[in-house]
Tab-separated table of C-alpha atoms and ligand atoms in Angstrom:
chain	number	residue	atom	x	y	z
E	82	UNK	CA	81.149	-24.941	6.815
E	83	UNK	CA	77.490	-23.490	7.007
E	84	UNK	CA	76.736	-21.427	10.035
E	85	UNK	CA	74.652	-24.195	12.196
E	86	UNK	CA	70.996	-22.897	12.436
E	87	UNK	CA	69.423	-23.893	15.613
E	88	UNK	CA	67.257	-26.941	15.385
E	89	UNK	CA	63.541	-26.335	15.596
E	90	UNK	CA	61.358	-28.949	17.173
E	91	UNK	CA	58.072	-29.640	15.352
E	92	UNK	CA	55.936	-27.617	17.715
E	93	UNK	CA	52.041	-27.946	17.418
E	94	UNK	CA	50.865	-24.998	15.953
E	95	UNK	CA	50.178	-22.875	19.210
E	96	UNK	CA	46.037	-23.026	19.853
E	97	UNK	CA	44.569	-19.190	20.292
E	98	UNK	CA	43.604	-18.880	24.272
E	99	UNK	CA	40.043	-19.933	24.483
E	100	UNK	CA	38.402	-17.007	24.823
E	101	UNK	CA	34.910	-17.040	26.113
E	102	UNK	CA	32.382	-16.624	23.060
E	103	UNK	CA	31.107	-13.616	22.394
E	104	UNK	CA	29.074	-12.859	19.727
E	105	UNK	CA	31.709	-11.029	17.555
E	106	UNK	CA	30.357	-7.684	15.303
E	107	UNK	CA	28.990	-9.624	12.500
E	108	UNK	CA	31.742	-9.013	9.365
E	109	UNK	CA	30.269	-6.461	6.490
E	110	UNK	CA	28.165	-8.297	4.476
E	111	UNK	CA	28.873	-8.378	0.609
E	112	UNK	CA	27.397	-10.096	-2.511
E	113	UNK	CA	29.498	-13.432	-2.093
E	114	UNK	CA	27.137	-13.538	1.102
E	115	UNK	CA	23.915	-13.897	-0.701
E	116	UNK	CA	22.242	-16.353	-3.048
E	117	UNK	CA	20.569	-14.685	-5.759
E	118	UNK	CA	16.676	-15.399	-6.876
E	119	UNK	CA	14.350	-14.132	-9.725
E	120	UNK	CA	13.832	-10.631	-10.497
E	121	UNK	CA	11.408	-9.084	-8.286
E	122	UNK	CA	11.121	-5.266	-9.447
E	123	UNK	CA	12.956	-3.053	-11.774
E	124	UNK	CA	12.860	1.004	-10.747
E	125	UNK	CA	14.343	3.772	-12.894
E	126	UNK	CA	17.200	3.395	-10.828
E	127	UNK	CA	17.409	0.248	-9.225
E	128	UNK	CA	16.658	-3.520	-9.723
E	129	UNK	CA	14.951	-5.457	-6.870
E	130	UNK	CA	15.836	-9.278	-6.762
E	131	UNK	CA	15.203	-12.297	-4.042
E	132	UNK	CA	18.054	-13.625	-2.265
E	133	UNK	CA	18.858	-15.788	0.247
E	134	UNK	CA	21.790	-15.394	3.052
E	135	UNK	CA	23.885	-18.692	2.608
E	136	UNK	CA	24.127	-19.175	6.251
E	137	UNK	CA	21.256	-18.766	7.629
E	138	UNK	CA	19.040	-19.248	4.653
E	139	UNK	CA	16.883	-16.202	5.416
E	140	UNK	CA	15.182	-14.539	2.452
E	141	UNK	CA	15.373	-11.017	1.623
E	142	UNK	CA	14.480	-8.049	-1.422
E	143	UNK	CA	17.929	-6.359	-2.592
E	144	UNK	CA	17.971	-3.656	-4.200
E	145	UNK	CA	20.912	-2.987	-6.534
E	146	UNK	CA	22.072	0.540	-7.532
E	147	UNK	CA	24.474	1.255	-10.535
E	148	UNK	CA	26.648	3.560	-9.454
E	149	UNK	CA	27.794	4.813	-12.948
E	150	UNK	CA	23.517	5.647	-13.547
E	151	UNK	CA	23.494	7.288	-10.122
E	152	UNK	CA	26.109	9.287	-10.825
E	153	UNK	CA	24.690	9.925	-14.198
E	154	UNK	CA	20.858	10.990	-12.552
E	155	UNK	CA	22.847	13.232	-10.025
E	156	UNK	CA	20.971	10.702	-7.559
E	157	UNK	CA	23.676	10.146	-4.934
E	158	UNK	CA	21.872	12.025	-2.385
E	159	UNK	CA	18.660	10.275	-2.784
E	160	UNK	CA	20.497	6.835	-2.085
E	161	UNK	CA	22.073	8.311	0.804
E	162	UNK	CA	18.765	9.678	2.219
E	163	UNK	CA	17.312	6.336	1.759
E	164	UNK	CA	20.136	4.434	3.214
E	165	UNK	CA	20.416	6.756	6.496
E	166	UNK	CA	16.477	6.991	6.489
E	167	UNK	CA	16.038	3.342	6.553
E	168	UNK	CA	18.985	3.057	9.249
E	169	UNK	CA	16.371	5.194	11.442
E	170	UNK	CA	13.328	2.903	11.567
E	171	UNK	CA	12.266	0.291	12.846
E	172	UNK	CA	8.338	-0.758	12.399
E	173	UNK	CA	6.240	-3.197	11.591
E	174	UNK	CA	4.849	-1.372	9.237
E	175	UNK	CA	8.139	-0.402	7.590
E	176	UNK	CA	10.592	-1.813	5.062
E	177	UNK	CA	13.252	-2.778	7.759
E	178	UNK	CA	17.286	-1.945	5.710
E	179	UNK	CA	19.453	-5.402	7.144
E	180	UNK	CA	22.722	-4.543	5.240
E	181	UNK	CA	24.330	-2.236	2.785
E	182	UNK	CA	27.363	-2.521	0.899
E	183	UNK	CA	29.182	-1.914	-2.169
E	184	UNK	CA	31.488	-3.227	-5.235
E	185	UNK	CA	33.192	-2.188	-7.634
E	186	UNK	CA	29.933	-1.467	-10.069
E	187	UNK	CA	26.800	-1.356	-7.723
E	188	UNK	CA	25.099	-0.849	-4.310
E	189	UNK	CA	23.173	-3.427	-2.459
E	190	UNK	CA	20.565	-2.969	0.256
E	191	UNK	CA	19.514	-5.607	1.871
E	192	UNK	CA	15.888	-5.429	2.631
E	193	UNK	CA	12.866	-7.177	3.948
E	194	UNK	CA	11.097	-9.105	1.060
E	195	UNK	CA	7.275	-8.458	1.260
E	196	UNK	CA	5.950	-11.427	-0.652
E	197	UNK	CA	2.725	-10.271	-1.493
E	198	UNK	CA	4.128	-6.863	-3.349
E	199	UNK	CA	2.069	-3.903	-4.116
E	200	UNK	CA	-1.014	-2.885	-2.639
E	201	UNK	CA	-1.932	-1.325	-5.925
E	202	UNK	CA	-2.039	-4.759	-7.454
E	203	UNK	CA	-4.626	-5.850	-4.927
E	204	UNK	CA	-6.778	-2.389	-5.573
E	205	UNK	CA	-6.789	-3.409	-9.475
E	206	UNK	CA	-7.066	-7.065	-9.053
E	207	UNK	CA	-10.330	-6.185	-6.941
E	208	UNK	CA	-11.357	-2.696	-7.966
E	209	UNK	CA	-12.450	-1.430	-4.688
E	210	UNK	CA	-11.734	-2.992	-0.879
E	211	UNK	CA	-14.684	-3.309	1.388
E	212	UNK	CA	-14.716	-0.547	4.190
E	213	UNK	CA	-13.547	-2.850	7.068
E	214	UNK	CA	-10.474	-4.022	4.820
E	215	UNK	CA	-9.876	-0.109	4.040
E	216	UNK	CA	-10.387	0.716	7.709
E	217	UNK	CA	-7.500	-1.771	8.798
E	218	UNK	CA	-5.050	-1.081	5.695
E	219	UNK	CA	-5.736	2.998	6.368
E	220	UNK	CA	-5.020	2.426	10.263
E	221	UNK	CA	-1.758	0.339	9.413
E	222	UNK	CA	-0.695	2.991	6.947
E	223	UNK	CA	-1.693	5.627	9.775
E	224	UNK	CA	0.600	3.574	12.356
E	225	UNK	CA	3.691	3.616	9.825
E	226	UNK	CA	3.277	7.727	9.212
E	227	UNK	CA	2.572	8.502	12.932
E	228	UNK	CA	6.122	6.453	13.949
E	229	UNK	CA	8.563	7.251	11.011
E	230	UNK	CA	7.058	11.677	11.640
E	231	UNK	CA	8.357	10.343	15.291
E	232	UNK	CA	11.666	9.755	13.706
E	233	UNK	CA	11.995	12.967	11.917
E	234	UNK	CA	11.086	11.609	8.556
E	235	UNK	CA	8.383	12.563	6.198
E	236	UNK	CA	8.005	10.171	3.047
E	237	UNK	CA	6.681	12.751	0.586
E	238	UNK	CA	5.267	9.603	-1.769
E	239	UNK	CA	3.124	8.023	-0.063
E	240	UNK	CA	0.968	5.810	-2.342
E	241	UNK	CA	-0.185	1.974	-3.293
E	242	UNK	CA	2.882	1.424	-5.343
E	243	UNK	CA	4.743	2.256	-2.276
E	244	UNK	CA	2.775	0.094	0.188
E	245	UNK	CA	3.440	-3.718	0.089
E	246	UNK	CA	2.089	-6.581	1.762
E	247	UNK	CA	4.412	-8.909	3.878
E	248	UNK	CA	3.443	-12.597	3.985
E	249	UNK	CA	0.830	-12.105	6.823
E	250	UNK	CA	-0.674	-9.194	4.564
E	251	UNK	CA	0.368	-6.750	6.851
E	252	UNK	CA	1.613	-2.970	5.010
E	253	UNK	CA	5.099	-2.473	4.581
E	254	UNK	CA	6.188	1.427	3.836
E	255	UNK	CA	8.698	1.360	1.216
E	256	UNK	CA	10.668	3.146	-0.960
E	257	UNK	CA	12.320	6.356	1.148
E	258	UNK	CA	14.487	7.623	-0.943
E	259	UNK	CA	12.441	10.802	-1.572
E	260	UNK	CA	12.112	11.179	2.261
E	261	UNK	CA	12.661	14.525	3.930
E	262	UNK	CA	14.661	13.790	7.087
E	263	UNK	CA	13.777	17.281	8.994
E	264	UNK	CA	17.158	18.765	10.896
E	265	UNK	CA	16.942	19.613	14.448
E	266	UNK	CA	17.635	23.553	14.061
E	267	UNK	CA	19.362	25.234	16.772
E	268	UNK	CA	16.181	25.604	19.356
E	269	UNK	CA	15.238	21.507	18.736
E	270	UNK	CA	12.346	22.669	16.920
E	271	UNK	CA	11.928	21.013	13.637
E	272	UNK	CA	12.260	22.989	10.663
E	273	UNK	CA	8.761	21.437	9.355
E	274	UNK	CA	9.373	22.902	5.898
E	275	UNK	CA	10.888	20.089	3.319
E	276	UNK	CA	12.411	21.406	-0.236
E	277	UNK	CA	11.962	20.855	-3.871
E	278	UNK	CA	11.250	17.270	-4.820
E	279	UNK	CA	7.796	16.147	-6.135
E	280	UNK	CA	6.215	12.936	-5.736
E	281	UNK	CA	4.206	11.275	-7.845
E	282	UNK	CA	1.156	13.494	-9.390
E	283	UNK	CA	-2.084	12.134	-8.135
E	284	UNK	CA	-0.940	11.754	-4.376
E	285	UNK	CA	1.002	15.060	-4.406
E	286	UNK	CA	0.278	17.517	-1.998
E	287	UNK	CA	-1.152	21.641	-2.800
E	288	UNK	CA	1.088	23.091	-0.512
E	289	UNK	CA	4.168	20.544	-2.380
E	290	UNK	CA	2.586	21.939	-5.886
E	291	UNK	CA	2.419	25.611	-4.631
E	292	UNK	CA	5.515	26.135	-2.251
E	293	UNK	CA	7.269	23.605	-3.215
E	294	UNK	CA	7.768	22.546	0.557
E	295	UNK	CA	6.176	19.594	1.606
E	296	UNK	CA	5.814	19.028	5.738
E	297	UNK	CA	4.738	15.920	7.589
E	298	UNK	CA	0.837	17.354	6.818
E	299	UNK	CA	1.898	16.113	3.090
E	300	UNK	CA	1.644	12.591	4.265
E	301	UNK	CA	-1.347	13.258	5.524
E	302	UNK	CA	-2.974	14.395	2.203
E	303	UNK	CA	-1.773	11.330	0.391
E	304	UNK	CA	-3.232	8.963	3.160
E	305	UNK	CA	-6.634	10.252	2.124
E	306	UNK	CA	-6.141	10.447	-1.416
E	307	UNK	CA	-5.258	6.012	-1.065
E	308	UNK	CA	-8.501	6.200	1.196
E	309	UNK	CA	-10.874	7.569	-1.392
E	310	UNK	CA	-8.837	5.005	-4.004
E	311	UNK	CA	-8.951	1.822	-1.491
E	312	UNK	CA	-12.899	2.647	-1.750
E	313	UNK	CA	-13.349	3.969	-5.217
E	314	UNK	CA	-11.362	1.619	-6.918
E	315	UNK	CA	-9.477	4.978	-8.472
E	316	UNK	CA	-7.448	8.170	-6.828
E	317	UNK	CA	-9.672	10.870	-6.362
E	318	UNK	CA	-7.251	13.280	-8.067
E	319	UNK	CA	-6.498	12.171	-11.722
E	320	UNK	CA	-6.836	14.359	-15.479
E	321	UNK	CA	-5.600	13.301	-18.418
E	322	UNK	CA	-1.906	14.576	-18.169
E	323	UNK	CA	0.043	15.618	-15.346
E	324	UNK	CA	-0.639	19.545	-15.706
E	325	UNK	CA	-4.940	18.665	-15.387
E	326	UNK	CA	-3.934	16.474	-12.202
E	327	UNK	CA	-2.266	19.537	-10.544
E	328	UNK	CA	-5.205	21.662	-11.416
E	329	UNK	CA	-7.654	19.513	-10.110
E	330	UNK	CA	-5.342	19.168	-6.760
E	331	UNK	CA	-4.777	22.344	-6.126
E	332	UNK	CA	-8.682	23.426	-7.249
E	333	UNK	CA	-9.512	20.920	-4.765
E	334	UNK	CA	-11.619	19.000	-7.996
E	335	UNK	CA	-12.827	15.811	-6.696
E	336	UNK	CA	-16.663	14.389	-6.140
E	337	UNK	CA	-17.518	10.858	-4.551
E	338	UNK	CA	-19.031	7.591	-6.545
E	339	UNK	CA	-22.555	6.711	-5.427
E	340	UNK	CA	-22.351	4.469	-2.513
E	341	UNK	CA	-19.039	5.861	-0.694
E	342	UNK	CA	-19.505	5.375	2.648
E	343	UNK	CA	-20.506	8.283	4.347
E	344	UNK	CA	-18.287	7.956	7.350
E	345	UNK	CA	-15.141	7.310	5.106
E	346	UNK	CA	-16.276	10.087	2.745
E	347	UNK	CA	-16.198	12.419	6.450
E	348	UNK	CA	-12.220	11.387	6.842
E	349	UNK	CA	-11.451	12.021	3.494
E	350	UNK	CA	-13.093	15.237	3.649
E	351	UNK	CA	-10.865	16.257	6.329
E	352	UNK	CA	-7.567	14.593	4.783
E	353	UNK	CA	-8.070	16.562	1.727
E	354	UNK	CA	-8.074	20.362	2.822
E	355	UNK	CA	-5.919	22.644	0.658
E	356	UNK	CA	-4.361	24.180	4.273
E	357	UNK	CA	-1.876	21.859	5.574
E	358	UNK	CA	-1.940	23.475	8.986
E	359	UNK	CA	-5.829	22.427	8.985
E	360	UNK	CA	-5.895	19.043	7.906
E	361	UNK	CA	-6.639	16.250	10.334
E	362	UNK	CA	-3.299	14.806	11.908
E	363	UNK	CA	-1.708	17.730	11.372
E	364	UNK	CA	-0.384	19.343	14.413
E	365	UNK	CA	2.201	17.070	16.241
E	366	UNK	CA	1.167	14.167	18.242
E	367	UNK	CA	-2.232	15.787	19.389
E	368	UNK	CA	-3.386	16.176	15.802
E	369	UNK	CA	-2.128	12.128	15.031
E	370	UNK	CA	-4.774	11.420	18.194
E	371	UNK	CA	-6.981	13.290	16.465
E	372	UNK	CA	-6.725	11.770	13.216
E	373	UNK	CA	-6.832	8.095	15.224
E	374	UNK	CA	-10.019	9.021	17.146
E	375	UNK	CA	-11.853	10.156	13.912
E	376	UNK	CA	-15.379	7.556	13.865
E	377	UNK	CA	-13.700	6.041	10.798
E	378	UNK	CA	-11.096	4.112	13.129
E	379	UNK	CA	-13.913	3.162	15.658
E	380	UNK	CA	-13.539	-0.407	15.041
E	381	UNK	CA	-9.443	0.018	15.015
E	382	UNK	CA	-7.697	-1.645	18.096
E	383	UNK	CA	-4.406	0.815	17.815
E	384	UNK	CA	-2.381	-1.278	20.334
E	385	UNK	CA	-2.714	-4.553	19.040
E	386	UNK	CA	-2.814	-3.610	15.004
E	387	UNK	CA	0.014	-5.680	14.067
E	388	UNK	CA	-0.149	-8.705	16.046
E	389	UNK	CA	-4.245	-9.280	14.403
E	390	UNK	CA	-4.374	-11.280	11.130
E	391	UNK	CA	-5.187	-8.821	8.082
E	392	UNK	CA	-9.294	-9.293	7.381
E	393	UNK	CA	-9.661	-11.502	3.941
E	394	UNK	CA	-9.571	-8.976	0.614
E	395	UNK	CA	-13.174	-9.956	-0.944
L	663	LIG	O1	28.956	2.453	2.919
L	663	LIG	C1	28.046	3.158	3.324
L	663	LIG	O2	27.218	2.856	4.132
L	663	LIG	C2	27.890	4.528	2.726
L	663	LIG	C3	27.898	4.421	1.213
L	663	LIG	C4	27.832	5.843	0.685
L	663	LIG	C5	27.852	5.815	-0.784
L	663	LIG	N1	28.911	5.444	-1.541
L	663	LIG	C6	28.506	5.634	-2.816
L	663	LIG	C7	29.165	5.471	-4.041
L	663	LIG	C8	28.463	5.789	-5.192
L	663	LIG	CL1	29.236	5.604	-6.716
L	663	LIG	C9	27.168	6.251	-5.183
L	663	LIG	C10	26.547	6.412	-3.973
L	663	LIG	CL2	24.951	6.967	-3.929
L	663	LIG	C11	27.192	6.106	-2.786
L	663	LIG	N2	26.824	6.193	-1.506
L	663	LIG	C12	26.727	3.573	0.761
L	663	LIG	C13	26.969	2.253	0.435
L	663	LIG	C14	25.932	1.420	0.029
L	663	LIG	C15	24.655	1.948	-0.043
L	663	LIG	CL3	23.364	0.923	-0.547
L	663	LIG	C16	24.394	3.263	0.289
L	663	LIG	C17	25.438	4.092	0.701
């Protein structure tokens, strides 16, 4: 005789309460996510490739890490600095981070995809920009600096291979992980004084090459050295190995071509000044006026910079 177990009567599986939609946190994102496209960049350390968000079918640029060559490069901290960088900002005129996330080999993060890559492609493919194209690209590089030094952040490699164009041609500051985030010390003043690194030779900064601390003036040093090179066709600081570069920098070594507009050559005069503490912009938010109000941004409407089209590269 088997113990009689009660009957059960087919019930409909019970239907959650209808709960009013909200949007629900959107899950973590991970690779199963994402379509993968062509190749768009490889880096020392990462590999950049198109993708496209099976849902919604939105493209973006990811950039994979290997964490076993991270590890390797002792280069965790500079993913980390880029990841909570990125988290930071959001600009027009800056890479905007979507996502990140991990497996078992790699890191992902999920960025915009500027379609029209580096501006250093454009500079070679045309040799030298026109000065009303190198007024707009300067003031849209100018915009980007002014809000991430907002945010606490100074780039510290600032140049053309950094700078890529979005679809509309519009800048887009990438590549962060060498950024200085600068801590709020204990009386909210920011320690301006960044440590170690160095960026790339001909856009790196005396003071970087000297102290070895760069400060948000650093940016401004490499926004006139693209300047002089959006007009010259060539950076205005380059030898034949890295060691003549630094000389040059630091010896302040640098003449203009024939034919350099004079009131360009006046703002890179004043970009390129060995003292940090007396180079236009520098000087907080009264020193980025400064720097906006210099004759070479005459023509510049500041409040409506990213809604015009870019003027045609000729
Ligand atoms: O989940 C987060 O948001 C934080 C993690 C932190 C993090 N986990 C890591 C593991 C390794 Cl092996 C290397 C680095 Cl640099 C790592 N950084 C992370 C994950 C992905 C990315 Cl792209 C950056 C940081």
């Amino acid at each position: 005789q088997t113990t009689p177990t009660t009957p059960t009567t087919p019930t409909r599986p019970q239907r959650p309460p209808l709960t009013p939609t909200i949007s629900s946190p959107a899950r973590k994102k991970g690779v199963k996510d994402f379509e993968f496209g062509r190749l768009l960049g490889e880096g020392s350390y990462s590999t950049v490739v198109a993708a496209r968000d099976r849902v919604t079918q939105r493209e973006y640029a990811i950039k994979i890490l290997d964490k076993k060559h991270i590890i390797k490069e002792k280069k965790v901290k500079y993913v980390n600095i880029e990841k909570n960088t990125l988290n930071k900002m959001t600009h027009p005129g800056i890479v905007r981070l979507y996502y990140t996330f991990q497996d078992k080999d790699s890191l992902y993060f999920v960025l915009d995809h500027a379609k029209n890559g580096e501006l250093l492609n454009f500079i070679k493919k045309l040799s030298s920009f026109d000065l009303r194209c190198t007024q707009f690209y300067a003031a849209q590089i100018l915009s980007a600096i002014e809000y991430m030094h907002n945010q606490g952040v100074i780039h510290r490699d600032l140049k053309p291979e950094n700078l890529l164009l979005d679809e509309k041609m519009h800048i887009k500051v990438t590549d962060f992980g060498t950024a200085k985030i600068l801590e709020q010390n204990s009386d909210g003043k920011e320690d301006d004084r960044a440590n170690s690194f160095v960026g790339t030779a001909e856009y790196v900064s005396p003071e970087l090459l000297k102290e070895k601390a760069a400060c948000k003036s650093s940016d401004f040093w490499a926004l006139g050295c693209i300047v002089y090179q959006l007009i010259a066709g060539r950076p205005p600081f380059k030898g034949p190995n890295e060691y003549i570069t630094f000389q040059k920098i630091v010896g302040l070594e640098y003449t203009f071509p024939e034919g350099f507009p004079a009131v360009a050559r006046d703002l890179v005069e004043k970009l390129l000044v060995i003292d940090p503490s007396k180079r236009l912009g520098a000087g907080g938010q009264a020193g980025v006026d400064r720097l906006k109000n210099h004759k070479f941004f005459d023509d510049i409407k500041w409040d409506t910079l990213w809604q015009q089209p870019a003027p045609k590269l000729l």
